[in-house]
Every structure is written in C-alpha cells, then in structure tokens.
Coordinates of C-alpha atoms in Angstrom, one line a residue:
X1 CA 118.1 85.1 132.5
X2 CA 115.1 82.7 133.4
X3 CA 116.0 78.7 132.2
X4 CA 113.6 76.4 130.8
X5 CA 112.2 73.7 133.3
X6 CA 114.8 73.8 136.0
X7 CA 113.1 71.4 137.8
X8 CA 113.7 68.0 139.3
X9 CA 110.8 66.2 137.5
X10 CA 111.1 64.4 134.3
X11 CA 107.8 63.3 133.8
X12 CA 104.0 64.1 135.3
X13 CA 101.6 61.3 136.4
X14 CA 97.9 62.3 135.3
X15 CA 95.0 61.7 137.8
X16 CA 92.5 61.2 135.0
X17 CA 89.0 62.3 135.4
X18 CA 88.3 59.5 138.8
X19 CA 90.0 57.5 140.9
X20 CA 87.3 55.1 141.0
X21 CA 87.9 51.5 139.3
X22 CA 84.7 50.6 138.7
X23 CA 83.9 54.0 136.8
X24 CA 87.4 52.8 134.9
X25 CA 85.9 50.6 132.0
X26 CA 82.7 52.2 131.5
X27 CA 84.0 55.6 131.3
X28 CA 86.8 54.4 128.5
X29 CA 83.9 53.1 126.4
X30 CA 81.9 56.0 126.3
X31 CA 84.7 58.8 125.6
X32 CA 85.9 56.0 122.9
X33 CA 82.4 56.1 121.2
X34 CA 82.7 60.2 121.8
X35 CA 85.6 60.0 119.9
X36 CA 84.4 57.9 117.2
X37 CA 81.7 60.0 116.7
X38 CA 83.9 63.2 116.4
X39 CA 86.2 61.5 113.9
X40 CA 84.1 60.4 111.8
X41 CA 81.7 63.8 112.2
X42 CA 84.5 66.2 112.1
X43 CA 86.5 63.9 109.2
X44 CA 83.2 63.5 107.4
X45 CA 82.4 67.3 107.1
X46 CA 85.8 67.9 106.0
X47 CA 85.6 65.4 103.2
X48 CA 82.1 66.1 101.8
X49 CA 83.0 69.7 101.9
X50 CA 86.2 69.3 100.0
X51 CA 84.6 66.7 97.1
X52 CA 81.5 69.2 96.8
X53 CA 81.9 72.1 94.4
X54 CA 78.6 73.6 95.9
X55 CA 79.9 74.1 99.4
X56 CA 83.3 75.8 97.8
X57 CA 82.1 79.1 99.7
X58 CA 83.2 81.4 102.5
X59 CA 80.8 79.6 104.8
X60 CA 82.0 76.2 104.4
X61 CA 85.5 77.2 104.0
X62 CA 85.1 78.4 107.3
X63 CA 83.0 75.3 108.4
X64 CA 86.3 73.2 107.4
X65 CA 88.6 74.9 109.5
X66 CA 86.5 74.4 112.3
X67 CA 86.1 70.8 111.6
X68 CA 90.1 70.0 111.0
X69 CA 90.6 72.6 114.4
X70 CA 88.1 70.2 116.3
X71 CA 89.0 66.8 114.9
X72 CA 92.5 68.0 116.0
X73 CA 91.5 69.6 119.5
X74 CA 90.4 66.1 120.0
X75 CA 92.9 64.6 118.7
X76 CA 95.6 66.1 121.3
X77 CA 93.6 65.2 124.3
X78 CA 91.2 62.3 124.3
X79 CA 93.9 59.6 123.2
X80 CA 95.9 60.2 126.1
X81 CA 92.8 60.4 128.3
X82 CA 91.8 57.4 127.3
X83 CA 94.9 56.0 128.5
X84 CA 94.3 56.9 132.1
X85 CA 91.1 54.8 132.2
X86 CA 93.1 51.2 131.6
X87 CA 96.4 51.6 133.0
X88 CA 97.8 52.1 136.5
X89 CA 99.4 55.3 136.4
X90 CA 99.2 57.4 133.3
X91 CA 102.7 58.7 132.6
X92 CA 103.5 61.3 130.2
X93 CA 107.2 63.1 129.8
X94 CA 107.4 66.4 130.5
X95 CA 108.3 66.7 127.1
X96 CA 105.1 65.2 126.0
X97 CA 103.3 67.2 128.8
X98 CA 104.2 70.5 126.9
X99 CA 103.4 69.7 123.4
X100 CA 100.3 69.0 124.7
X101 CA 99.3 72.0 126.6
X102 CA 101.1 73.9 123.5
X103 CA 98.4 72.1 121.0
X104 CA 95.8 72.3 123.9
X105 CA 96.1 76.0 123.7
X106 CA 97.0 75.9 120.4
X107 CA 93.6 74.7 119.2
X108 CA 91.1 76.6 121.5
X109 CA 92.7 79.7 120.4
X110 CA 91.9 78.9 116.9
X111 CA 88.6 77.7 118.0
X112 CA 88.1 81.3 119.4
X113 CA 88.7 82.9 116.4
X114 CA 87.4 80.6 113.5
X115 CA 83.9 81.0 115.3
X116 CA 84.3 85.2 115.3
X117 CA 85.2 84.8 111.5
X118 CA 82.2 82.7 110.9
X119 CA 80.2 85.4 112.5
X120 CA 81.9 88.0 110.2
X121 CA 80.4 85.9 107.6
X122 CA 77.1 85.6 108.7
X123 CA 77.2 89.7 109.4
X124 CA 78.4 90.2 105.6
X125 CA 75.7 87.8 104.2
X126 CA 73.0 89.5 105.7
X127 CA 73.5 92.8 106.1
X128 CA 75.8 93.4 102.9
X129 CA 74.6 90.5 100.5
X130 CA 74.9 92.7 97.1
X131 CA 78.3 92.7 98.0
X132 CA 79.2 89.6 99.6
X133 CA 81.3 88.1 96.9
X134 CA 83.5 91.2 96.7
X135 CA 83.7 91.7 100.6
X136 CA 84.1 87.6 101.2
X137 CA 86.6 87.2 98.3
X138 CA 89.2 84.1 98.9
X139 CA 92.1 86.8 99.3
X140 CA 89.9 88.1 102.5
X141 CA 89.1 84.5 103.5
X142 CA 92.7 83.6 103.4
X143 CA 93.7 86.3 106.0
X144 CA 91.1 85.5 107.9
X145 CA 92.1 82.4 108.3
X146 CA 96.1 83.8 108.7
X147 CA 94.2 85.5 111.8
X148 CA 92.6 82.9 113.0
X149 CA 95.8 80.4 113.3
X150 CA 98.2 83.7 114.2
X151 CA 96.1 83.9 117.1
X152 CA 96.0 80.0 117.9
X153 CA 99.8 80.3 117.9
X154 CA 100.0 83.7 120.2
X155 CA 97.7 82.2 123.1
X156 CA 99.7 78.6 122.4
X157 CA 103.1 80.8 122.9
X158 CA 101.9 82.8 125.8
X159 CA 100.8 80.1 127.7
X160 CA 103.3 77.4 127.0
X161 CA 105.7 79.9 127.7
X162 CA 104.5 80.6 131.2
X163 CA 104.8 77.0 132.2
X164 CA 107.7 76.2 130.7
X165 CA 110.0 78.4 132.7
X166 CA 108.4 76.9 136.3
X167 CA 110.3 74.5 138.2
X168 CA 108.4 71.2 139.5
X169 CA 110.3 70.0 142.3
X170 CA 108.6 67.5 144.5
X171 CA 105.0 66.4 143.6
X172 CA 104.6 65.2 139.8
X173 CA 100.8 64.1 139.8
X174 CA 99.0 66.3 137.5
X175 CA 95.3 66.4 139.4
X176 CA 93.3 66.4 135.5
X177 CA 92.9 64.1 132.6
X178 CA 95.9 66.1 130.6
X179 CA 98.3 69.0 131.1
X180 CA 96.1 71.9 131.7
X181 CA 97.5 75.5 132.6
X182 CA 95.4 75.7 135.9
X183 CA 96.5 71.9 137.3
X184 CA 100.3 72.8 136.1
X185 CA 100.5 76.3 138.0
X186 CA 99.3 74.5 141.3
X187 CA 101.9 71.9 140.8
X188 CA 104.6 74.3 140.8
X189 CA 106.9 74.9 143.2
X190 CA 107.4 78.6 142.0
X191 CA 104.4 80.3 140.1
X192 CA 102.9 83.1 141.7
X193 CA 100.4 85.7 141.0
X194 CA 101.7 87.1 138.1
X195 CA 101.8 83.4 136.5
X196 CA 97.9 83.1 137.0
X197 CA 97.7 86.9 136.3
X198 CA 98.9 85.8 132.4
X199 CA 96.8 83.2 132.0
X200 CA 93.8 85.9 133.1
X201 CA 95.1 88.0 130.8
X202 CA 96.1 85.8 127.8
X203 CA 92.7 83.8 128.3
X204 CA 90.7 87.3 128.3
X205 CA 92.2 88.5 125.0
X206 CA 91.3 84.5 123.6
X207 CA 87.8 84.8 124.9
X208 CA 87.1 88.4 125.1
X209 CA 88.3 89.7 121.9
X210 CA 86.5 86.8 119.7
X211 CA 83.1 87.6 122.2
X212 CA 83.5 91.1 121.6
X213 CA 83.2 90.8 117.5
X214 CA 80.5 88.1 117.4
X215 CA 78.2 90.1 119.7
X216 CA 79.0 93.1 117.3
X217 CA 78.5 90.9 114.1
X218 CA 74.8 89.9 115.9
X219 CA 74.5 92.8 116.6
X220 CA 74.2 94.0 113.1
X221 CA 72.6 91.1 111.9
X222 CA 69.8 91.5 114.8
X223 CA 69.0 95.2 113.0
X224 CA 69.2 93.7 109.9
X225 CA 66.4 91.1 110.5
X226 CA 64.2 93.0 112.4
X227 CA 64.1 95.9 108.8
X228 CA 63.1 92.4 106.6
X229 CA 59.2 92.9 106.1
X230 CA 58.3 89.4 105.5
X231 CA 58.0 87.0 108.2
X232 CA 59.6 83.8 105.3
X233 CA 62.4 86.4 105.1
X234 CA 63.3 86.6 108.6
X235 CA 62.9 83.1 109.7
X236 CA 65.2 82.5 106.8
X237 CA 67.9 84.8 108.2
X238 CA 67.6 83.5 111.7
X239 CA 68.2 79.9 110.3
X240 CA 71.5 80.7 108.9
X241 CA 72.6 81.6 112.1
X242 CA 71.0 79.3 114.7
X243 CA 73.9 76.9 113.9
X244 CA 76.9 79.0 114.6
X245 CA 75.0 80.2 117.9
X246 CA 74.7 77.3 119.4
X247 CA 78.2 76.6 118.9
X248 CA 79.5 79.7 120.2
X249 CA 77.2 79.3 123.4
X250 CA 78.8 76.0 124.1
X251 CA 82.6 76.4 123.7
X252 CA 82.8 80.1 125.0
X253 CA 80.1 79.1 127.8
X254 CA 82.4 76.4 128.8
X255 CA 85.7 78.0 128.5
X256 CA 84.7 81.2 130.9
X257 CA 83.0 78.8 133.6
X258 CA 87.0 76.9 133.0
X259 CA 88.8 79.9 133.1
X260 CA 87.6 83.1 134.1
X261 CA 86.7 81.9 137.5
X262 CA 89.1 82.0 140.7
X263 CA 90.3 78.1 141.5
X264 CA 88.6 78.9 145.0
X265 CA 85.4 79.5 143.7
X266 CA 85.9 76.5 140.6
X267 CA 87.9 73.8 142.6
X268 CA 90.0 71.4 140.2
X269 CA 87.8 68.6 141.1
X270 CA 84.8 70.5 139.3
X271 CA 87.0 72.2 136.3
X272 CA 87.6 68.8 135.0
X273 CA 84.5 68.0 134.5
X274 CA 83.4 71.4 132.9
X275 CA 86.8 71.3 130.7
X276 CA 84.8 67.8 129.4
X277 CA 82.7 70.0 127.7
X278 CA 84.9 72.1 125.1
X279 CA 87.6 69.2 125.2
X280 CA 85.2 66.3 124.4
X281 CA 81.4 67.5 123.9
X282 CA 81.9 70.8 121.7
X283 CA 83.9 69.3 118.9
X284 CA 81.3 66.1 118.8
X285 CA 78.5 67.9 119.0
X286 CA 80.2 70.6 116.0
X287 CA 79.5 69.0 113.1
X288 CA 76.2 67.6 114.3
X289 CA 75.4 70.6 114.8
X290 CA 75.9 72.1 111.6
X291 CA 74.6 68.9 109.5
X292 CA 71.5 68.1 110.9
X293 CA 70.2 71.6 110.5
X294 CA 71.9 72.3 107.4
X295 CA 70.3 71.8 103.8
X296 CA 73.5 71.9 101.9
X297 CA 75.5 69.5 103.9
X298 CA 72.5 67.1 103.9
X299 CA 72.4 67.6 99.9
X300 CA 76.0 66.8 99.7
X301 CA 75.9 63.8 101.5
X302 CA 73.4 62.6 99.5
X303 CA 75.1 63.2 96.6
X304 CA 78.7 61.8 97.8
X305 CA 76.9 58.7 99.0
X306 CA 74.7 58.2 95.3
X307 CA 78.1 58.3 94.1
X308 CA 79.6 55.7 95.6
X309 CA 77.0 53.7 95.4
X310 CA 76.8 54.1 91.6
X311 CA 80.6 53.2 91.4

C-alpha cells in the first residue's frame, strides 16, 4: 500500500513569477493593488447582494457564489505570491504546499461549475420564463449549488491525492509563484505518465463537462433569441448574457491554454504567466464585470450608499 509523501523534502522553495530584482518591487505593487481591487470587488458584490432584497434571486445567488469562490481563489494564492517578490527565498512547508494546491484546485473546480449553473439560469430565464420561478425554486438552487462545491471538492481530492503520494527527493524549488500540479509533477522524483494522465483526465471532466453544458444552455438560448420578433426584445436577451460570457471566455480560455496543452508545447516559464490570468485577472475582473454592465447591481449600490449616507 502507497504512503503519503515518502520523501526527503520538508518544505518547497517557490521561484515566484521572475528572478529579476528590479522587476521585484514593482511587480509586488501592482498584484497588491490587483488584490485590493478584487477584495474590495468580490467582498463588495457579496455585501450589496446580501443587504438588497431585490437581488434575492437565482441570478445573484449564483452571482455570490462566484464572488465568495473568487475572493477566496484569490485569497489562497496571491498572499503567498506576494511573498516571493520581498523576501529571499519564499519557503512554504510541504504541509502548507498541499493545502494550497488542495484549495487551488478546490476553487477552480467550483469556478467551473458555478459558471455552468449560471448558464442553466440564463437558459431557464429565457427560454422557460413562465416557469422560471417553479424551475429555479431555492430547493433547485440549493443543489445546484451542492453540485457545484461536490465538484470543487472531487477535482480538489483527485488532484491533491495524486501529489500527495509522490516522493521529492533531491530538488525542492518549485519553478511557479505557488504549488501548482504541473511544477509539482516535474519536481518529482517518481511521477510518471499515468500521474500527468490524471491530471488530463481530472482537468477534462473540470473543464469539459462545465463547457459541455454552457455551450448546450447557449445553445438554447441562441434559438430562443433568434424566434423573439422585436429587435428591443433580443438586444434585451443578449444583454443578460453578455456578462456571464465574457466570464466564461476568460477563465475556461485560460485554464485550457494552462492545462490541456503538453508541457513541451507550454514550457513552465510561459504557463506561469498564462495561470496569471484565472489566478489573478479573472476573479478581479469578475465582479467588474458583472457591475458595470449590470442595472441592478448599479441600483443597489446606489441605494446601500444613500443609506449610509443618510445614517
């Protein structure tokens, strides 16, 4: 029987994203203000959703899921990042090193699958509005969201556990900004093809599956629109969705350049700077996204912010 971590190493040195000083200081300002600005987006949505009555609906309850799943995808990452950029050598245990990758995996999972469920939503307002209510009730929002996080915590298993049982016997620096699958298998003294075979496999059913049912979900929605007659009606339908596609084109764009690419073709060198994308620039640019483009969010700001002013 297989033994957890029979290695010699104890802890991993990550290489950050450079090894050049001078980019040292700069860089930590600007992924600070990056995380700022995803705090306070992600945190902010989260808040106004939960004080407005008006947004208690499928949509936004989806919407908040996505902004506690980002705020915390962030959360698990950029911290330790940010580390790298000031000190010497960025140690982490390899303790710490796999409840990383476990929440690493854990939240772009969840990611995966809270975006498919907001496209279930769109599909179901559109195409079967007379019976959204019914068809959305909180009961059905409630698995959904079961889904969503069973799924987060099957691709966090599956990975985690295919690192985990490795040994690391020599060479400890970790050649990325935090313990990714790909930078951990090549560290390895003993992974082989059927370790990267998993991770094919595990990051196909996270990417593929959640692909598969928002390009059905479109799908519908597409016929939908094209049967409105009036031009007001289908611009209006499009709108509702323009949000939730440019989010799915930029994590799961991202995440198959990452993942479902050979290391030969995608050397580490380049994957770390295309994991900067749905590590650091997707959950920023989430609930920008869905703000600035949105009428209700807008309203409830408003409101929440006449509020406290009137206090």
């Amino acid at each position: 029987m297989a033994k957890a971590n029979t290695s010699s190493v104890t802890e991993f040195i990550l290489a950050g994203l450079t090894d050049q000083p001078e980019l040292q200081i700069p860089l930590f300002f600007l992924f600070l203000c990056f995380y700022m600005v995803t705090v306070v987006g992600n945190l902010g949505l989260v808040t106004l959703i939960g004080l407005n009555s008006h947004l208690h609906i499928p949509m936004y309850f989806f919407l908040f899921n996505l902004s506690f799943i980002d705020f915390s995808f962030s959360t698990a990452i950029v911290p330790k990042m940010l580390t790298s950029f000031i000190s010497g050598k960025n140690f982490i245990s390899y303790a710490g090193c796999m409840t990383q990758l476990f929440f690493f995996c854990f939240f772009v999972f969840s990611e995966s699958f809270i975006l498919s469920a907001m496209a279930y939503d769109r599909y179901v307002a559109i195409c079967k509005p007379l019976v959204y209510t019914v068809t959305m009730s909180p009961q059905v929002c409630l698995l959904l969201l079961l889904g969503v996080y069973g799924m987060g915590m099957f691709g966090a298993m599956a990975h985690s556990g295919n690192i985990v049982f490795l040994s690391f016997c020599g060479d400890n620096l970790v050649n990325h900004y935090m313990c990714d699958i790909i930078p951990l298998l090549e560290l390895s003294c003993n992974s082989s093809y059927v370790n990267l075979l998993v991770v094919f496999i595990v990051v196909t059913i996270g990417i593929g599956v959640p692909i598969v049912a928002i390009f059905i979900s479109y799908g519908f929605i597409l016929s939908s629109i094209f049967h409105i007659s009036s031009t007001e009606g289908r611009s209006k339908a499009l709108s509702t969705c323009s949000s939730h596609i440019l989010a799915v084109s930029l994590f799961f764009g991202s995440g198959a350049f990452m993942y479902l690419k050979p290391p030969s073709i995608l050397p580490l060198d380049q994957g770390k700077v295309s994991s900067l994308f749905y590590t650091i620039v997707v959950p920023m640019f989430n609930p920008l996204i869905y703000s600035l483009r949105n009428k209700d969010v807008k309203f409830a700001l408003k409101k929440t912010l006449d509020r406290i002013t009137l206090s």
